[in-house]
Amino acid sequence: MTARPPAGAHRATRQGRAIVAALRASPSFRSAQEIHAELCAGGQKTGLTTVYRHLQRLADDGAVDVLRQPEGDVMYRYCASDEHHHHIVCRECGRSAETDCPELSDWADRVAHSLGYSDVSHAVEVFGVCADCRAARR
Amino acid sequence: MTARPPAGAHRATRQGRAIVAALRASPSFRSAQEIHAELCAGGQKTGLTTVYRHLQRLADDGAVDVLRQPEGDVMYRYCASDEHHHHIVCRECGRSAETDCPELSDWADRVAHSLGYSDVSHAVEVFGVCADCRAARR
DNA sequence: GTCTAACTGAAAACGGTTATCATTTCGAAA
DNA sequence: TTTCGAAATGATAACCGTTTTCAGTTAGAC
Ligand SMILES: [Mn+2]
Ligand SMILES: [Mn+2]
Ligand SMILES: [Zn+2]
Ligand SMILES: [Zn+2]
């Protein structure tokens, strides 16, 4: 009886490394299509499907944060922190910064419970214009 | 010279009234497709395109609030208040309640400015399980 | 009643994402 | 080092909510 491998681990591939590298190199949230285009342009041939698959798994594993823009596109960013936190995203260039949110969690819990809701979670995104973009404007 | 009408006002139609009525009657956020199905089931023949058009205009006019669910579908709800506010949405049935957010605005402004961002806006949705759904569970 | 811009809705187009499936590749075990 | 099955890949097609198109209908000002 040939005891087969555990079957469940991730395998190291050129494409996976390239996708993680692209995410790590960017201070902004990026879409699957942007990453795909970037890899192709840089000579790293990779299927769009594969990019989607890796981003999805990275998100499931909690390695990247997912942001759904007001327009609907889903964007990903490699996060410095693995704690729960939120982002401030530049409306013009996409650059984002992270911030924690103790007061926010308290507020959400308090309000939700007072209205009879349990199992509370919250989604917060703050948008603005970053210093660079403001300078470039004028 | 026949002075033509102002050209810009909205016209009263059976379909428009039905859509507004459906929104007003619901305490939950509803999708365009849900509203369309409801109208058709109730004998109010209406094109899906028309539902989308009315919801879009109502949203532009600020008469309804727009919520993009984590899964991506866009949902609409007729709002009681025209002030800036946020929602607590039941993950199971969609029922929502409104809440204001003075502390939240302060938090967002403070954090954003400290990171160099201006023209700050924020999007917040709180999710939970409402009392009815919690009761129905067990 | 006339007239025109607003409105309607069936059908086709759109665009991002996911499913399919034949093929390739990784890597644990032999 | 060779083997071999699960994991990964990627071209293609399907999906699905939404938007566009366009020919026909209708509200409502005159
Ligand atoms: Mn983050
Ligand atoms: Mn509201
Ligand atoms: Zn910027
Ligand atoms: Zn509920």
Short mmCIF file of C-alpha atoms (C1' of nucleotides) and ligand atoms in Angstrom, two decimals:
data_model
loop_
_atom_site.label_atom_id
_atom_site.label_comp_id
_atom_site.label_asym_id
_atom_site.label_seq_id
_atom_site.Cartn_x
_atom_site.Cartn_y
_atom_site.Cartn_z
CA MET A 1 0.00 0.00 0.00
CA THR A 2 1.83 3.05 -1.26
CA ALA A 3 1.22 5.69 1.42
CA ARG A 4 0.50 8.78 -0.69
CA PRO A 5 1.51 12.31 0.35
CA PRO A 6 -0.74 14.37 2.64
CA ALA A 7 -2.33 16.15 -0.32
CA GLY A 8 -3.17 19.61 0.85
CA ALA A 9 -0.01 21.69 0.94
CA HIS A 10 0.92 24.41 -1.47
CA ARG A 11 3.56 23.88 -4.10
CA ALA A 12 6.24 26.39 -5.02
CA THR A 13 5.87 27.59 -8.58
CA ARG A 14 7.39 30.33 -10.66
CA GLN A 15 3.97 31.94 -11.13
CA GLY A 16 3.13 31.93 -7.45
CA ARG A 17 6.43 33.54 -6.56
CA ALA A 18 5.96 36.21 -9.22
CA ILE A 19 2.49 37.10 -7.98
CA VAL A 20 3.57 37.39 -4.36
CA ALA A 21 6.57 39.45 -5.42
CA ALA A 22 4.38 41.82 -7.40
CA LEU A 23 2.07 42.28 -4.42
CA ARG A 24 4.93 42.85 -2.00
CA ALA A 25 6.46 45.46 -4.29
CA SER A 26 3.36 47.64 -4.39
CA PRO A 27 2.23 50.15 -1.77
CA SER A 28 -1.19 50.32 -3.43
CA PHE A 29 -4.07 47.97 -3.82
CA ARG A 30 -3.86 46.19 -7.16
CA SER A 31 -6.42 44.32 -9.19
CA ALA A 32 -5.92 40.85 -10.61
CA GLN A 33 -5.84 42.27 -14.10
CA GLU A 34 -3.25 44.89 -13.22
CA ILE A 35 -0.98 42.27 -11.73
CA HIS A 36 -1.48 40.02 -14.72
CA ALA A 37 -0.60 42.83 -17.12
CA GLU A 38 2.44 43.76 -15.06
CA LEU A 39 3.77 40.22 -15.03
CA CYS A 40 3.25 39.76 -18.75
CA ALA A 41 4.85 43.10 -19.53
CA GLY A 42 7.83 42.05 -17.41
CA GLY A 43 8.30 38.85 -19.34
CA GLN A 44 6.77 36.66 -16.62
CA LYS A 45 4.24 34.78 -18.71
CA THR A 46 1.32 33.88 -16.43
CA GLY A 47 -2.29 33.02 -17.08
CA LEU A 48 -4.95 35.38 -15.84
CA THR A 49 -6.73 32.42 -14.27
CA THR A 50 -3.65 31.64 -12.25
CA VAL A 51 -3.43 35.19 -10.96
CA TYR A 52 -7.04 35.00 -9.79
CA ARG A 53 -6.42 31.67 -8.11
CA HIS A 54 -3.38 32.87 -6.18
CA LEU A 55 -5.04 36.10 -5.07
CA GLN A 56 -8.03 34.17 -3.90
CA ARG A 57 -5.98 31.77 -1.87
CA LEU A 58 -3.81 34.51 -0.43
CA ALA A 59 -6.99 36.27 0.64
CA ASP A 60 -8.38 33.08 2.17
CA ASP A 61 -5.14 32.58 4.05
CA GLY A 62 -5.35 36.16 5.29
CA ALA A 63 -2.05 37.06 3.68
CA VAL A 64 -3.56 39.88 1.67
CA ASP A 65 -6.30 42.37 2.33
CA VAL A 66 -9.20 42.64 -0.05
CA LEU A 67 -10.79 45.94 -0.96
CA ARG A 68 -13.88 46.35 -3.06
CA GLN A 69 -13.80 49.73 -4.70
CA PRO A 70 -16.97 51.79 -4.97
CA GLU A 71 -16.96 50.99 -8.70
CA GLY A 72 -16.95 47.29 -7.96
CA ASP A 73 -13.52 46.00 -8.86
CA VAL A 74 -11.83 43.84 -6.27
CA MET A 75 -8.33 44.83 -5.29
CA TYR A 76 -5.61 43.19 -3.25
CA ARG A 77 -2.71 44.35 -1.16
CA TYR A 78 -0.06 42.53 0.78
CA CYS A 79 -0.53 43.64 4.36
CA ALA A 80 2.16 44.51 6.82
CA SER A 81 0.03 43.62 9.81
CA ASP A 82 -1.98 40.49 10.44
CA GLU A 83 -4.11 42.18 13.05
CA HIS A 84 -7.51 43.52 12.12
CA HIS A 85 -7.04 46.98 10.66
CA HIS A 86 -8.35 49.42 8.07
CA HIS A 87 -7.08 51.41 5.14
CA ILE A 88 -6.98 54.93 3.93
CA VAL A 89 -6.92 54.82 0.19
CA CYS A 90 -6.08 57.66 -2.17
CA ARG A 91 -8.92 58.21 -4.59
CA GLU A 92 -6.50 59.31 -7.28
CA CYS A 93 -3.50 56.99 -7.15
CA GLY A 94 -4.66 54.12 -4.94
CA ARG A 95 -1.86 54.52 -2.43
CA SER A 96 -2.96 53.26 0.92
CA ALA A 97 -1.94 53.47 4.53
CA GLU A 98 -3.00 51.25 7.38
CA THR A 99 -4.50 52.14 10.69
CA ASP A 100 -5.79 50.20 13.63
CA CYS A 101 -9.26 50.75 14.97
CA PRO A 102 -9.93 50.05 18.64
CA GLU A 103 -12.45 52.89 18.93
CA LEU A 104 -14.16 51.71 15.80
CA SER A 105 -14.67 48.18 17.00
CA ASP A 106 -16.11 49.48 20.22
CA TRP A 107 -18.47 51.76 18.37
CA ALA A 108 -19.65 49.01 16.03
CA ASP A 109 -20.24 46.55 18.84
CA ARG A 110 -22.06 49.03 20.98
CA VAL A 111 -24.38 50.25 18.24
CA ALA A 112 -25.09 46.79 16.89
CA HIS A 113 -25.93 45.29 20.25
CA SER A 114 -28.18 48.19 21.14
CA LEU A 115 -30.17 47.38 18.01
CA GLY A 116 -30.40 43.69 18.76
CA TYR A 117 -27.70 42.45 16.40
CA SER A 118 -25.08 39.88 17.38
CA ASP A 119 -22.03 38.35 15.66
CA VAL A 120 -20.93 41.82 14.73
CA SER A 121 -18.32 42.58 12.11
CA HIS A 122 -17.54 45.82 10.36
CA ALA A 123 -16.13 46.99 7.06
CA VAL A 124 -14.57 50.41 6.93
CA GLU A 125 -12.69 52.16 4.21
CA VAL A 126 -11.56 55.73 4.37
CA PHE A 127 -10.92 57.56 1.14
CA GLY A 128 -9.03 60.75 0.58
CA VAL A 129 -6.37 62.39 -1.52
CA CYS A 130 -2.80 61.69 -0.53
CA ALA A 131 -0.15 64.36 -0.07
CA ASP A 132 1.61 63.57 -3.34
CA CYS A 133 -1.54 63.75 -5.41
CA ARG A 134 -2.56 66.97 -3.73
CA ALA A 135 0.81 68.48 -4.63
CA ALA A 136 0.58 67.23 -8.21
CA ARG A 137 -2.84 68.81 -8.61
CA ARG A 138 -1.84 72.42 -8.61
CA MET B 1 -41.89 80.40 -31.47
CA THR B 2 -43.40 77.54 -29.50
CA ALA B 3 -41.71 77.71 -26.09
CA ARG B 4 -40.88 74.05 -25.38
CA PRO B 5 -41.01 72.51 -21.90
CA PRO B 6 -38.02 72.78 -19.56
CA ALA B 7 -36.80 69.34 -20.58
CA GLY B 8 -35.20 67.80 -17.52
CA ALA B 9 -38.00 66.88 -15.16
CA HIS B 10 -39.10 63.38 -14.31
CA ARG B 11 -42.32 61.98 -15.61
CA ALA B 12 -44.78 60.01 -13.56
CA THR B 13 -45.10 56.46 -14.82
CA ARG B 14 -46.73 53.33 -13.57
CA GLN B 15 -43.35 51.60 -13.45
CA GLY B 16 -41.66 54.37 -11.51
CA ARG B 17 -44.41 54.42 -8.91
CA ALA B 18 -44.28 50.65 -8.53
CA ILE B 19 -40.52 50.68 -7.98
CA VAL B 20 -40.65 53.43 -5.38
CA ALA B 21 -43.53 51.66 -3.65
CA ALA B 22 -41.60 48.40 -3.51
CA LEU B 23 -38.61 50.17 -1.99
CA ARG B 24 -40.70 52.01 0.56
CA ALA B 25 -42.39 48.80 1.62
CA SER B 26 -39.16 47.01 2.47
CA PRO B 27 -37.13 47.32 5.67
CA SER B 28 -34.22 45.57 3.96
CA PHE B 29 -31.81 46.43 1.23
CA ARG B 30 -33.06 44.97 -2.03
CA SER B 31 -31.33 44.25 -5.31
CA ALA B 32 -32.60 45.35 -8.70
CA GLN B 33 -33.36 41.77 -9.61
CA GLU B 34 -35.28 41.14 -6.42
CA ILE B 35 -37.43 44.17 -7.01
CA HIS B 36 -37.98 43.19 -10.62
CA ALA B 37 -39.05 39.68 -9.63
CA GLU B 38 -41.35 41.05 -6.95
CA LEU B 39 -43.08 43.42 -9.34
CA CYS B 40 -43.53 40.75 -11.99
CA ALA B 41 -44.84 38.26 -9.45
CA GLY B 42 -47.32 40.89 -8.29
CA GLY B 43 -48.64 41.43 -11.78
CA GLN B 44 -46.78 44.72 -12.29
CA LYS B 45 -45.09 43.97 -15.58
CA THR B 46 -41.87 45.99 -15.68
CA GLY B 47 -38.66 45.61 -17.61
CA LEU B 48 -35.50 44.82 -15.73
CA THR B 49 -33.79 47.66 -17.54
CA THR B 50 -36.36 50.06 -16.21
CA VAL B 51 -35.80 48.89 -12.65
CA TYR B 52 -32.08 49.49 -13.02
CA ARG B 53 -32.70 52.92 -14.46
CA HIS B 54 -34.98 54.04 -11.66
CA LEU B 55 -32.73 52.71 -8.93
CA GLN B 56 -29.81 54.48 -10.48
CA ARG B 57 -31.59 57.77 -10.63
CA LEU B 58 -32.97 57.44 -7.13
CA ALA B 59 -29.44 56.82 -5.95
CA ASP B 60 -28.13 59.82 -7.87
CA ASP B 61 -30.86 61.96 -6.34
CA GLY B 62 -29.90 60.69 -2.91
CA ALA B 63 -33.36 59.25 -2.32
CA VAL B 64 -32.01 55.77 -1.69
CA ASP B 65 -28.89 54.45 -0.07
CA VAL B 66 -26.65 52.10 -1.96
CA LEU B 67 -24.93 49.18 -0.32
CA ARG B 68 -22.40 46.94 -1.97
CA GLN B 69 -22.42 43.60 -0.24
CA PRO B 70 -19.17 41.79 0.47
CA GLU B 71 -20.11 39.40 -2.36
CA GLY B 72 -20.43 42.27 -4.76
CA ASP B 73 -24.12 42.68 -5.50
CA VAL B 74 -25.44 46.20 -5.27
CA MET B 75 -28.47 46.77 -3.10
CA TYR B 76 -30.79 49.66 -2.52
CA ARG B 77 -32.94 50.89 0.31
CA TYR B 78 -35.24 53.84 0.72
CA CYS B 79 -33.76 55.84 3.57
CA ALA B 80 -35.62 57.49 6.38
CA SER B 81 -32.95 60.08 6.96
CA ASP B 82 -31.22 62.31 4.44
CA GLU B 83 -28.36 63.02 6.78
CA HIS B 84 -25.15 61.08 6.45
CA HIS B 85 -25.56 57.82 8.33
CA HIS B 86 -24.63 54.15 8.32
CA HIS B 87 -26.33 50.80 8.37
CA ILE B 88 -26.31 47.63 10.34
CA VAL B 89 -27.29 44.85 8.02
CA CYS B 90 -28.33 41.34 8.94
CA ARG B 91 -26.12 38.83 7.17
CA GLU B 92 -28.97 36.35 6.98
CA CYS B 93 -32.10 38.29 6.05
CA GLY B 94 -30.79 41.66 4.95
CA ARG B 95 -32.84 43.61 7.45
CA SER B 96 -31.11 46.86 8.26
CA ALA B 97 -31.19 49.58 10.84
CA GLU B 98 -29.73 53.06 10.60
CA THR B 99 -27.38 54.84 12.92
CA ASP B 100 -25.63 58.16 12.89
CA CYS B 101 -21.90 58.43 13.29
CA PRO B 102 -20.47 61.57 14.81
CA GLU B 103 -17.63 59.67 16.52
CA LEU B 104 -16.90 57.87 13.31
CA SER B 105 -16.50 60.99 11.23
CA ASP B 106 -14.16 62.41 13.82
CA TRP B 107 -12.10 59.26 13.84
CA ALA B 108 -11.84 59.11 10.07
CA ASP B 109 -10.87 62.76 9.75
CA ARG B 110 -8.30 62.57 12.48
CA VAL B 111 -6.61 59.44 11.19
CA ALA B 112 -6.66 60.56 7.56
CA HIS B 113 -5.17 63.97 8.28
CA SER B 114 -2.47 62.52 10.46
CA LEU B 115 -1.42 60.42 7.47
CA GLY B 116 -1.44 63.34 5.08
CA TYR B 117 -4.73 62.68 3.37
CA SER B 118 -7.30 65.37 2.64
CA ASP B 119 -10.83 65.42 1.18
CA VAL B 120 -11.73 62.61 3.50
CA SER B 121 -14.80 60.45 3.13
CA HIS B 122 -15.63 57.15 4.72
CA ALA B 123 -17.68 54.07 3.97
CA VAL B 124 -18.81 51.95 6.86
CA GLU B 125 -21.09 48.97 7.01
CA VAL B 126 -21.70 46.93 10.09
CA PHE B 127 -22.87 43.37 9.68
CA GLY B 128 -24.45 41.09 12.23
CA VAL B 129 -27.32 38.74 12.84
CA CYS B 130 -30.61 40.34 13.78
CA ALA B 131 -32.74 39.25 16.73
CA ASP B 132 -35.31 37.47 14.56
CA CYS B 133 -32.74 35.44 12.67
CA ARG B 134 -30.97 34.55 15.90
CA ALA B 135 -34.23 33.26 17.31
CA ALA B 136 -35.03 31.31 14.13
CA ARG B 137 -31.65 29.60 14.23
CA ARG B 138 -32.15 27.39 17.22
"C1'" DG C 1 -55.58 67.39 -30.34
"C1'" DT C 2 -50.36 68.02 -31.43
"C1'" DC C 3 -45.90 67.38 -30.65
"C1'" DT C 4 -41.58 66.20 -28.58
"C1'" DA C 5 -38.62 64.77 -25.05
"C1'" DA C 6 -38.90 61.31 -21.61
"C1'" DC C 7 -39.67 56.70 -20.86
"C1'" DT C 8 -39.97 51.74 -21.84
"C1'" DG C 9 -38.24 47.04 -22.62
"C1'" DA C 10 -36.46 43.11 -25.57
"C1'" DA C 11 -32.28 41.96 -27.07
"C1'" DA C 12 -27.42 42.34 -27.49
"C1'" DA C 13 -23.16 43.88 -25.61
"C1'" DC C 14 -20.03 44.36 -21.76
"C1'" DG C 15 -16.54 43.19 -18.22
"C1'" DG C 16 -14.85 41.07 -14.39
"C1'" DT C 17 -14.74 36.61 -12.45
"C1'" DT C 18 -15.23 31.57 -12.27
"C1'" DA C 19 -15.62 26.80 -14.24
"C1'" DT C 20 -13.78 23.28 -17.44
"C1'" DC C 21 -10.47 20.23 -18.75
"C1'" DA C 22 -6.41 18.66 -21.18
"C1'" DT C 23 -1.60 19.28 -20.14
"C1'" DT C 24 2.43 20.26 -17.36
"C1'" DT C 25 5.03 20.37 -13.10
"C1'" DC C 26 6.25 19.63 -8.36
"C1'" DG C 27 7.99 16.80 -4.91
"C1'" DA C 28 7.46 12.70 -1.74
"C1'" DA C 29 8.48 8.05 -1.85
"C1'" DA C 30 10.70 4.21 -3.70
"C1'" DT D 1 17.43 8.97 -9.90
"C1'" DT D 2 13.16 7.38 -11.37
"C1'" DT D 3 8.43 7.09 -10.61
"C1'" DC D 4 3.76 8.79 -10.26
"C1'" DG D 5 -0.30 10.97 -8.35
"C1'" DA D 6 -1.85 15.23 -6.69
"C1'" DA D 7 -1.39 20.06 -7.48
"C1'" DA D 8 -0.90 23.73 -10.60
"C1'" DT D 9 -1.37 25.81 -15.08
"C1'" DG D 10 -3.72 28.29 -18.83
"C1'" DA D 11 -6.57 28.55 -23.07
"C1'" DT D 12 -11.25 28.59 -23.63
"C1'" DA D 13 -15.98 28.81 -22.51
"C1'" DA D 14 -19.42 29.82 -19.30
"C1'" DC D 15 -21.38 32.90 -15.92
"C1'" DC D 16 -23.96 36.75 -14.21
"C1'" DG D 17 -25.10 41.27 -12.92
"C1'" DT D 18 -25.24 45.42 -15.25
"C1'" DT D 19 -25.28 48.69 -19.23
"C1'" DT D 20 -26.13 49.91 -23.96
"C1'" DT D 21 -28.89 50.02 -28.01
"C1'" DC D 22 -32.74 51.26 -30.46
"C1'" DA D 23 -37.39 51.03 -32.13
"C1'" DG D 24 -41.63 51.88 -30.24
"C1'" DT D 25 -44.71 54.07 -26.46
"C1'" DT D 26 -46.37 57.72 -23.43
"C1'" DA D 27 -46.66 61.75 -20.35
"C1'" DG D 28 -47.73 66.22 -20.28
"C1'" DA D 29 -46.87 71.18 -21.96
"C1'" DC D 30 -49.06 73.97 -25.25
MN MN E 1 -3.85 46.08 5.19
MN MN E 2 -30.05 54.59 5.12
ZN ZN E 3 -2.55 59.61 -4.26
ZN ZN E 4 -32.01 38.86 10.01
#
